[in-house]
Amino acid sequence: MSLTFQAGPLRGDVRVAGDKSISHRALMLALLAPGTSTIERPNRGGDVLATRDAVVALGARIDDSDDTMRVTGGTLHDPPATIDARNSGTTTRLLMGLCAGHGLNARFDGDASLRRRPMERVARPLRALGAEVETNHGRLPAMVRGVDRPPGGEFALEVASAQVKSAILLANLRARRPVRVTGDRWSRDHTERMLRHFGRSITFDGKTLELEPGALSAQRVRVPADLSGAAFFIAAATMTPGSDLVLREVGVNPTRTGFIDALRAMGADIAFERERDLDGEPVADIRVRYRPLRATRLDGVLVVRAIDEVTILAVAAAHAEGTTEIRDAADLRGKESDRLTTIAQTLRACGVTVVEYPDGLDITGGGARPPRRTLKTFSDHRIAMAVAVLAAPTGPHPIDDGECIAISFPDFPALWQTAQQTRF
Ligand code: S3P
C-alpha cells in the first residue's frame, strides 16, 4: 500500500508506541519468571508480536487485554514447531540465547530480510557454553540444542551489539558460576536493567558486566514510549518551521540518546522535562521546537548509542548547513535493509548529494526536494518513517510500502497526521 507524506509543522502533545527493545525483554523474562508478570503499554509492532507468539510456543500463558499483557511463566518446553521470528533480529538472537541456556531445542527461521542477517555472532558464544547451534552458512534457518545448567565463566564480545550481549546473559541465567562479559561499554543496557527489575544481581564497572547466580521473580513492567519511535517526530519538528511538540514519557536511557546528543550538536532545541524513573528505566517528556541545523560528524560511540537513528540523522543532515560525515557505521549494512545504501538512495532521489563509504556517508546539506518518483522503502520500517521526516519541511513524498511501518509502530501514520494536522 503506497502512502504520501505531506509537508507541515508538528505541534501538540504525542505519546508514541511503547519501547520495542524493552517489550521484547519484558516478555522473555516474564516467560522465565514463575508467576504472573504484567507488561503495560507494550509495543504492538510485528516484531514484538513475533516474540509474544514465540514465548507462548515456549510455555508462557498470555492474557492480552486493556493494553496489558499478563504473562504467566516459569514452565518451559520445546516449541512444537519452528519459531518464526518474521522480520525481528531481536526475537531471533535473544531467544536463541534463552533456549541455549535452558535446555531447549528449537529451530528458528524468519522472512527474506531476516534470512540475510548475520547469526554467527550469536551462535559462536552459545557454542562456547556447550549448546549445539547450527546455522545455514551463518544465516537462518538455525537449530539450537540447549544445555540446562551452563558452566558460566568469561565472554568477550566481538561486536558492540546489545543483541549478542543479551543472548549471552539470557543463556547464562541458570549458570552454576558467575558470568562475566567484556568488550562493550555503550550498547543498550535494557537487558541488564530488566534483569535487576526481575530480582537478579548484575553489576557493570564500565568494563566488565557480572551476573551472579540467582532466581527471577514475576514483576509489573510499565513500558516507556520508544525513543526510536519518538526520534522521527523529534527530527521533523527540529527541521520544520512552526513546529513545537511535546513527546510524553519517552525512554531516555543514556545508551539510547546518541541521536539527541547528535541533533543538539547540530544546534537543535530539545529539552528534557519531568525526568523520572519508570520501573528501572529513565524517562522524560521531550519538548522540541524548530531551529535551523548545521552539519556534524557522527562516529565511534555516538553511532552505537544512535544505531537505529542514523538514517534519521542522515535526513537531518540533508537539511543542515554544511557536509555531515557519518563513520564507523558498517553494522547498519546488516539491519532490516543495508541502511547505508538504502538511505543514500532515498536522499539522492530527493536531490541530495551523498557519498557512500564502506562504513559511512558524507551528506551535503542545503535541503531536499520532493522526489520525481515514488520512493522505495525496501520493506524497512525505519526507511519508510525516515521519508516522513524528509517530507515535513519539503513534501509531498510518496512511498511504495506503508505497511512495513507496522513492524515497530502501527499507529505511526495516525499519530503523524494528528501532530501535523495533515491527511496523507
Ligand atoms: C536491539 C539492538 C540493536 C538495534 C536493534 C534492537 C535490541 O542491535 O539495532 O534494533 O533490542 O537489543 P545490535 O545491538 O545488534 O546492534
Short mmCIF file of C-alpha atoms and ligand atoms in Angstrom, two decimals:
data_model
loop_
_atom_site.label_atom_id
_atom_site.label_comp_id
_atom_site.label_asym_id
_atom_site.label_seq_id
_atom_site.Cartn_x
_atom_site.Cartn_y
_atom_site.Cartn_z
CA MET A 1 0.00 0.00 0.00
CA SER A 2 1.51 3.32 -1.04
CA LEU A 3 1.40 6.37 1.22
CA THR A 4 2.28 10.03 0.62
CA PHE A 5 3.78 12.08 3.42
CA GLN A 6 2.98 15.80 3.37
CA ALA A 7 4.83 18.94 4.37
CA GLY A 8 3.85 20.71 7.57
CA PRO A 9 5.00 21.61 11.09
CA LEU A 10 4.42 19.23 14.02
CA ARG A 11 2.61 20.59 17.04
CA GLY A 12 0.88 19.45 20.22
CA ASP A 13 1.33 16.51 22.54
CA VAL A 14 2.08 12.92 21.49
CA ARG A 15 2.76 9.57 23.21
CA VAL A 16 4.45 7.29 20.71
CA ALA A 17 4.40 3.46 20.76
CA GLY A 18 5.95 1.53 23.64
CA ASP A 19 9.67 0.77 23.54
CA LYS A 20 10.30 -2.22 21.28
CA SER A 21 13.55 -3.38 22.90
CA ILE A 22 12.06 -3.20 26.41
CA SER A 23 8.87 -5.01 25.33
CA HIS A 24 10.87 -7.96 23.90
CA ARG A 25 12.86 -8.30 27.11
CA ALA A 26 9.83 -7.99 29.38
CA LEU A 27 8.12 -10.84 27.51
CA MET A 28 11.18 -13.07 27.71
CA LEU A 29 11.83 -12.55 31.42
CA ALA A 30 8.10 -12.99 32.12
CA LEU A 31 8.32 -16.35 30.33
CA LEU A 32 11.16 -17.40 32.64
CA ALA A 33 9.89 -15.99 35.98
CA PRO A 34 7.48 -18.22 37.95
CA GLY A 35 4.16 -16.41 38.49
CA THR A 36 2.28 -13.75 36.52
CA SER A 37 4.04 -10.63 35.24
CA THR A 38 2.16 -7.70 33.75
CA ILE A 39 3.51 -5.67 30.84
CA GLU A 40 1.68 -2.37 30.46
CA ARG A 41 1.52 -0.44 27.18
CA PRO A 42 3.90 -2.79 25.33
CA ASN A 43 4.98 -2.11 21.79
CA ARG A 44 2.49 -3.77 19.42
CA GLY A 45 4.52 -3.89 16.24
CA GLY A 46 5.10 -7.07 14.26
CA ASP A 47 8.50 -7.69 15.90
CA VAL A 48 7.13 -7.77 19.45
CA LEU A 49 4.15 -9.87 18.34
CA ALA A 50 6.67 -12.37 16.94
CA THR A 51 8.26 -12.53 20.41
CA ARG A 52 4.85 -12.80 22.08
CA ASP A 53 3.94 -15.80 19.89
CA ALA A 54 7.35 -17.37 20.46
CA VAL A 55 7.18 -17.15 24.26
CA VAL A 56 3.75 -18.81 24.10
CA ALA A 57 5.29 -21.58 21.97
CA LEU A 58 7.98 -21.94 24.67
CA GLY A 59 5.47 -22.38 27.52
CA ALA A 60 4.08 -18.98 28.63
CA ARG A 61 0.36 -18.32 29.02
CA ILE A 62 -0.64 -14.79 27.93
CA ASP A 63 -3.82 -12.86 28.51
CA ASP A 64 -3.66 -9.74 26.34
CA SER A 65 -6.31 -7.10 27.05
CA ASP A 66 -6.64 -3.43 28.11
CA ASP A 67 -3.22 -2.67 26.57
CA THR A 68 -1.63 -5.02 29.13
CA MET A 69 -0.05 -8.42 28.54
CA ARG A 70 -0.43 -10.68 31.62
CA VAL A 71 2.19 -13.36 31.20
CA THR A 72 2.31 -16.48 33.37
CA GLY A 73 5.73 -18.06 33.19
CA GLY A 74 8.11 -20.45 34.89
CA THR A 75 7.36 -23.63 32.92
CA LEU A 76 9.31 -24.11 29.71
CA HIS A 77 9.07 -26.67 26.94
CA ASP A 78 10.45 -27.15 23.42
CA PRO A 79 8.39 -25.25 20.85
CA PRO A 80 6.06 -27.57 18.90
CA ALA A 81 7.15 -26.01 15.57
CA THR A 82 9.84 -23.75 14.10
CA ILE A 83 9.94 -20.34 15.80
CA ASP A 84 9.04 -17.85 13.08
CA ALA A 85 10.77 -14.61 14.09
CA ARG A 86 9.38 -12.91 10.93
CA ASN A 87 11.36 -9.64 10.49
CA SER A 88 12.80 -9.49 14.02
CA GLY A 89 16.52 -9.82 14.74
CA THR A 90 15.94 -9.21 18.45
CA THR A 91 13.42 -12.08 18.69
CA THR A 92 15.83 -14.45 16.97
CA ARG A 93 19.08 -13.62 18.68
CA LEU A 94 17.77 -13.21 22.22
CA LEU A 95 15.61 -16.34 22.07
CA MET A 96 18.48 -18.38 20.59
CA GLY A 97 20.37 -17.43 23.77
CA LEU A 98 17.44 -18.18 26.05
CA CYS A 99 16.92 -21.65 24.50
CA ALA A 100 20.66 -22.40 24.51
CA GLY A 101 20.90 -21.96 28.30
CA HIS A 102 17.59 -23.51 29.36
CA GLY A 103 17.96 -26.97 27.83
CA LEU A 104 15.54 -26.23 24.99
CA ASN A 105 15.68 -27.49 21.42
CA ALA A 106 14.32 -25.03 18.88
CA ARG A 107 14.54 -24.25 15.20
CA PHE A 108 14.49 -20.56 14.14
CA ASP A 109 13.50 -19.02 10.84
CA GLY A 110 12.25 -15.67 9.52
CA ASP A 111 11.34 -13.63 6.46
CA ALA A 112 13.61 -12.89 3.49
CA SER A 113 15.18 -9.84 5.22
CA LEU A 114 15.94 -11.75 8.44
CA ARG A 115 17.36 -14.67 6.42
CA ARG A 116 20.00 -12.27 5.08
CA ARG A 117 21.20 -11.12 8.52
CA PRO A 118 24.30 -12.48 10.33
CA MET A 119 23.69 -15.10 13.04
CA GLU A 120 27.19 -16.48 13.72
CA ARG A 121 27.89 -13.53 16.03
CA VAL A 122 25.40 -15.07 18.43
CA ALA A 123 25.94 -18.76 17.54
CA ARG A 124 29.66 -18.69 18.44
CA PRO A 125 29.34 -17.63 22.12
CA LEU A 126 26.41 -20.02 22.59
CA ARG A 127 28.53 -22.94 21.35
CA ALA A 128 31.21 -21.83 23.81
CA LEU A 129 28.85 -22.54 26.70
CA GLY A 130 28.13 -26.05 25.42
CA ALA A 131 24.99 -25.62 23.31
CA GLU A 132 24.83 -27.06 19.79
CA VAL A 133 24.00 -24.35 17.27
CA GLU A 134 23.74 -24.96 13.54
CA THR A 135 23.26 -22.07 11.12
CA ASN A 136 22.78 -22.05 7.37
CA HIS A 137 26.19 -20.66 6.35
CA GLY A 138 25.93 -18.15 9.19
CA ARG A 139 22.29 -17.27 8.46
CA LEU A 140 18.78 -18.57 9.23
CA PRO A 141 17.29 -21.12 9.45
CA ALA A 142 19.17 -22.13 12.62
CA MET A 143 18.83 -25.02 15.05
CA VAL A 144 19.66 -24.72 18.76
CA ARG A 145 20.06 -27.68 21.13
CA GLY A 146 20.43 -26.19 24.57
CA VAL A 147 22.18 -27.18 27.80
CA ASP A 148 20.34 -26.99 31.09
CA ARG A 149 22.96 -25.71 33.55
CA PRO A 150 25.72 -23.90 31.63
CA PRO A 151 29.03 -23.55 33.43
CA GLY A 152 29.18 -19.71 33.42
CA GLY A 153 32.57 -18.01 33.04
CA GLU A 154 34.01 -15.33 30.79
CA PHE A 155 32.74 -13.99 27.45
CA ALA A 156 34.34 -11.28 25.30
CA LEU A 157 32.01 -9.62 22.78
CA GLU A 158 33.31 -9.44 19.20
CA VAL A 159 30.87 -6.64 18.26
CA ALA A 160 29.28 -3.85 20.31
CA SER A 161 25.88 -5.49 19.97
CA ALA A 162 23.15 -5.44 22.61
CA GLN A 163 21.55 -8.42 20.92
CA VAL A 164 24.66 -10.57 21.28
CA LYS A 165 25.30 -9.37 24.84
CA SER A 166 21.68 -10.09 25.75
CA ALA A 167 21.79 -13.55 24.17
CA ILE A 168 24.82 -14.37 26.35
CA LEU A 169 23.09 -13.09 29.50
CA LEU A 170 19.84 -14.97 28.78
CA ALA A 171 21.86 -18.11 28.05
CA ASN A 172 23.56 -17.87 31.42
CA LEU A 173 20.65 -17.19 33.77
CA ARG A 174 20.91 -20.77 35.06
CA ALA A 175 24.73 -20.81 35.09
CA ARG A 176 26.37 -22.53 38.05
CA ARG A 177 29.00 -19.80 38.50
CA PRO A 178 29.07 -16.01 37.95
CA VAL A 179 29.22 -14.86 34.34
CA ARG A 180 31.46 -12.04 33.12
CA VAL A 181 31.02 -10.24 29.81
CA THR A 182 33.60 -7.76 28.48
CA GLY A 183 34.22 -5.90 25.24
CA ASP A 184 31.38 -3.41 25.16
CA ARG A 185 30.56 -0.23 27.05
CA TRP A 186 27.77 1.52 25.16
CA SER A 187 25.32 -0.89 23.54
CA ARG A 188 21.83 -0.58 25.04
CA ASP A 189 21.59 -1.99 28.58
CA HIS A 190 17.86 -2.80 28.76
CA THR A 191 18.50 -6.49 29.45
CA GLU A 192 20.69 -5.65 32.45
CA ARG A 193 18.09 -3.21 33.82
CA MET A 194 15.22 -5.64 33.23
CA LEU A 195 17.15 -8.46 34.95
CA ARG A 196 17.63 -6.23 38.01
CA HIS A 197 13.94 -5.36 37.93
CA PHE A 198 13.12 -9.10 37.96
CA GLY A 199 15.36 -9.57 41.02
CA ARG A 200 18.75 -10.60 39.63
CA SER A 201 22.08 -9.24 40.79
CA ILE A 202 24.07 -7.79 37.90
CA THR A 203 26.83 -5.18 38.05
CA PHE A 204 28.82 -3.19 35.49
CA ASP A 205 32.00 -1.26 36.36
CA GLY A 206 32.36 0.36 32.93
CA LYS A 207 34.35 -2.62 31.59
CA THR A 208 33.04 -5.90 32.95
CA LEU A 209 29.44 -6.97 33.30
CA GLU A 210 28.96 -9.53 36.07
CA LEU A 211 25.83 -11.65 36.57
CA GLU A 212 25.51 -13.64 39.82
CA PRO A 213 23.64 -16.94 40.07
CA GLY A 214 20.08 -16.36 41.33
CA ALA A 215 16.37 -16.60 40.57
CA LEU A 216 13.81 -14.42 38.75
CA SER A 217 10.51 -13.29 40.26
CA ALA A 218 7.44 -12.08 38.33
CA GLN A 219 7.04 -8.29 38.06
CA ARG A 220 4.95 -5.41 36.80
CA VAL A 221 6.64 -3.60 33.91
CA ARG A 222 5.42 -0.22 32.66
CA VAL A 223 6.96 0.23 29.22
CA PRO A 224 8.20 3.75 28.35
CA ALA A 225 7.45 5.30 24.97
CA ASP A 226 10.10 4.33 22.41
CA LEU A 227 12.82 6.94 21.79
CA SER A 228 13.42 5.27 18.41
CA GLY A 229 9.76 5.99 17.52
CA ALA A 230 9.86 9.48 19.03
CA ALA A 231 13.02 10.22 17.03
CA PHE A 232 11.07 10.68 13.77
CA PHE A 233 8.87 13.30 15.45
CA ILE A 234 11.83 14.99 17.14
CA ALA A 235 13.82 15.33 13.93
CA ALA A 236 10.85 16.54 11.87
CA ALA A 237 9.91 19.16 14.50
CA THR A 238 13.52 20.36 14.60
CA MET A 239 13.63 20.74 10.82
CA THR A 240 10.22 22.26 10.12
CA PRO A 241 9.47 25.96 10.79
CA GLY A 242 6.46 26.49 13.06
CA SER A 243 6.93 23.21 15.00
CA ASP A 244 6.55 22.98 18.78
CA LEU A 245 5.94 19.44 20.03
CA VAL A 246 5.94 17.56 23.35
CA LEU A 247 6.57 13.79 23.41
CA ARG A 248 5.36 12.12 26.61
CA GLU A 249 7.08 9.54 28.81
CA VAL A 250 9.90 8.75 26.41
CA GLY A 251 12.71 6.40 27.43
CA VAL A 252 15.94 8.43 27.73
CA ASN A 253 18.33 5.66 28.72
CA PRO A 254 21.85 7.10 28.08
CA THR A 255 22.74 4.08 25.92
CA ARG A 256 19.99 5.20 23.52
CA THR A 257 20.33 9.01 23.45
CA GLY A 258 23.16 9.38 20.92
CA PHE A 259 20.58 10.70 18.49
CA ILE A 260 19.61 13.53 20.86
CA ASP A 261 23.28 14.40 21.50
CA ALA A 262 23.97 14.48 17.76
CA LEU A 263 20.95 16.69 17.00
CA ARG A 264 21.91 19.04 19.83
CA ALA A 265 25.44 19.24 18.39
CA MET A 266 23.74 20.27 15.12
CA GLY A 267 22.04 23.11 17.02
CA ALA A 268 18.61 21.59 17.78
CA ASP A 269 16.37 22.94 20.53
CA ILE A 270 15.46 19.81 22.54
CA ALA A 271 14.58 19.95 26.27
CA PHE A 272 14.01 17.06 28.71
CA GLU A 273 11.22 17.84 31.20
CA ARG A 274 10.00 15.87 34.26
CA GLU A 275 12.88 13.38 34.20
CA ARG A 276 11.97 10.33 36.30
CA ASP A 277 12.37 6.55 36.71
CA LEU A 278 9.87 4.06 35.31
CA ASP A 279 10.50 0.51 36.56
CA GLY A 280 14.26 0.82 36.23
CA GLU A 281 14.40 2.91 33.06
CA PRO A 282 14.90 6.72 32.91
CA VAL A 283 12.07 8.56 31.14
CA ALA A 284 11.27 12.22 30.35
CA ASP A 285 8.84 14.37 28.44
CA ILE A 286 10.72 15.84 25.48
CA ARG A 287 9.93 19.29 24.10
CA VAL A 288 11.22 20.17 20.62
CA ARG A 289 10.98 23.43 18.71
CA TYR A 290 12.13 24.34 15.23
CA ARG A 291 15.66 25.64 14.89
CA PRO A 292 17.95 25.55 11.81
CA LEU A 293 20.64 22.84 11.87
CA ARG A 294 24.32 22.80 10.95
CA ALA A 295 26.44 19.80 9.87
CA THR A 296 28.20 17.49 12.33
CA ARG A 297 30.40 14.38 12.47
CA LEU A 298 28.91 11.15 13.75
CA ASP A 299 31.30 8.31 14.63
CA GLY A 300 32.56 5.95 17.37
CA VAL A 301 30.45 5.52 20.50
CA LEU A 302 27.88 8.03 19.25
CA VAL A 303 26.99 5.66 16.40
CA VAL A 304 26.49 2.76 18.85
CA ARG A 305 24.25 4.99 21.01
CA ALA A 306 22.25 6.06 17.93
CA ILE A 307 22.39 2.79 15.98
CA ASP A 308 18.71 2.77 14.91
CA GLU A 309 18.55 6.55 14.35
CA VAL A 310 21.46 7.02 11.93
CA THR A 311 19.03 7.07 8.99
CA ILE A 312 17.08 9.91 10.65
CA LEU A 313 20.30 11.81 11.31
CA ALA A 314 21.15 11.39 7.63
CA VAL A 315 17.83 13.06 6.79
CA ALA A 316 18.55 15.88 9.26
CA ALA A 317 21.99 16.28 7.63
CA ALA A 318 20.29 16.78 4.24
CA HIS A 319 18.60 19.88 5.68
CA ALA A 320 21.58 21.17 7.68
CA GLU A 321 24.13 23.72 6.59
CA GLY A 322 27.41 22.08 5.54
CA THR A 323 28.54 18.48 4.99
CA THR A 324 27.84 15.87 7.67
CA GLU A 325 30.22 12.90 7.96
CA ILE A 326 28.98 9.56 9.28
CA ARG A 327 31.64 6.88 10.00
CA ASP A 328 32.05 3.60 11.99
CA ALA A 329 28.54 2.62 10.91
CA ALA A 330 29.26 -0.55 8.86
CA ASP A 331 26.90 -2.54 11.12
CA LEU A 332 24.00 -0.69 9.50
CA ARG A 333 24.54 -2.84 6.43
CA GLY A 334 23.27 -5.85 8.43
CA LYS A 335 19.98 -4.34 9.61
CA GLU A 336 16.50 -4.86 8.11
CA SER A 337 17.96 -3.41 4.91
CA ASP A 338 21.51 -2.25 4.12
CA ARG A 339 20.68 1.10 5.66
CA LEU A 340 23.75 2.97 4.40
CA THR A 341 22.79 2.17 0.81
CA THR A 342 19.03 2.48 1.23
CA ILE A 343 19.11 5.88 2.93
CA ALA A 344 21.73 7.13 0.41
CA GLN A 345 19.40 6.11 -2.47
CA THR A 346 16.43 7.75 -0.77
CA LEU A 347 18.27 11.04 -0.26
CA ARG A 348 19.68 11.07 -3.80
CA ALA A 349 16.18 10.58 -5.21
CA CYS A 350 15.34 13.87 -3.44
CA GLY A 351 18.26 15.75 -4.98
CA VAL A 352 20.72 15.43 -2.08
CA THR A 353 24.44 14.83 -2.73
CA VAL A 354 25.59 11.71 -0.83
CA VAL A 355 28.96 9.93 -0.97
CA GLU A 356 28.92 6.35 0.31
CA TYR A 357 31.88 4.70 2.10
CA PRO A 358 32.16 1.12 3.39
CA ASP A 359 31.38 2.34 6.91
CA GLY A 360 29.52 5.61 6.40
CA LEU A 361 28.25 8.51 4.34
CA ASP A 362 29.05 12.15 3.56
CA ILE A 363 25.84 14.14 3.15
CA THR A 364 25.83 17.66 1.75
CA GLY A 365 23.09 19.74 3.33
CA GLY A 366 21.09 22.57 1.93
CA GLY A 367 17.74 20.87 1.56
CA ALA A 368 15.95 18.10 -0.25
CA ARG A 369 13.20 18.46 -2.84
CA PRO A 370 10.16 16.22 -3.41
CA PRO A 371 11.14 13.14 -5.44
CA ARG A 372 10.04 12.71 -9.07
CA ARG A 373 9.07 9.07 -8.45
CA THR A 374 7.59 7.07 -5.59
CA LEU A 375 10.34 6.28 -3.08
CA LYS A 376 11.20 2.67 -2.25
CA THR A 377 11.15 1.62 1.39
CA PHE A 378 12.98 -1.70 0.78
CA SER A 379 10.40 -3.13 3.22
CA ASP A 380 12.35 -1.41 6.00
CA HIS A 381 10.13 0.32 8.57
CA ARG A 382 12.79 2.82 9.59
CA ILE A 383 13.41 3.89 5.98
CA ALA A 384 9.65 4.38 5.47
CA MET A 385 9.34 6.62 8.55
CA ALA A 386 12.56 8.49 7.69
CA VAL A 387 10.76 9.60 4.50
CA ALA A 388 8.04 11.21 6.64
CA VAL A 389 10.80 13.29 8.27
CA LEU A 390 12.25 14.18 4.88
CA ALA A 391 8.80 15.34 3.74
CA ALA A 392 7.98 17.52 6.77
CA PRO A 393 9.87 20.62 5.53
CA THR A 394 9.55 19.97 1.77
CA GLY A 395 6.88 17.30 0.96
CA PRO A 396 4.96 15.67 -0.64
CA HIS A 397 6.97 12.42 -0.61
CA PRO A 398 5.23 9.21 -1.72
CA ILE A 399 6.49 5.76 -0.59
CA ASP A 400 5.71 2.38 -2.15
CA ASP A 401 5.01 0.44 1.05
CA GLY A 402 3.35 1.98 4.11
CA GLU A 403 2.63 -1.42 5.62
CA CYS A 404 6.18 -2.17 6.74
CA ILE A 405 5.82 0.64 9.31
CA ALA A 406 3.77 -1.79 11.40
CA ILE A 407 6.95 -3.74 12.20
CA SER A 408 7.66 -1.27 15.01
CA PHE A 409 4.97 1.42 15.02
CA PRO A 410 1.50 0.53 13.66
CA ASP A 411 -0.05 3.83 14.86
CA PHE A 412 2.64 5.99 13.26
CA PRO A 413 0.61 7.29 10.28
CA ALA A 414 -2.33 8.26 12.51
CA LEU A 415 -0.15 9.98 15.14
CA TRP A 416 1.84 11.79 12.45
CA GLN A 417 -1.34 13.14 10.88
CA THR A 418 -2.57 14.31 14.27
CA ALA A 419 0.69 16.12 15.06
CA GLN A 420 0.89 17.61 11.56
CA GLN A 421 -2.84 18.16 11.08
CA THR A 422 -2.49 16.81 7.56
CA ARG A 423 -4.02 13.90 5.64
CA PHE A 424 -1.88 11.52 3.61
C1 S3P B 1 18.43 -4.06 19.63
C2 S3P B 1 19.78 -3.83 19.46
C3 S3P B 1 20.34 -3.19 18.27
C4 S3P B 1 19.30 -2.48 17.43
C5 S3P B 1 18.06 -3.29 17.28
C6 S3P B 1 17.45 -3.64 18.62
C7 S3P B 1 17.98 -4.72 20.86
O1 S3P B 1 21.01 -4.17 17.51
O2 S3P B 1 19.80 -2.15 16.17
O3 S3P B 1 17.09 -2.60 16.52
O4 S3P B 1 16.78 -4.66 21.18
O5 S3P B 1 18.82 -5.32 21.54
P1 S3P B 1 22.53 -4.55 17.84
O6 S3P B 1 22.75 -4.36 19.28
O7 S3P B 1 22.70 -5.98 17.46
O8 S3P B 1 23.34 -3.59 17.03
#
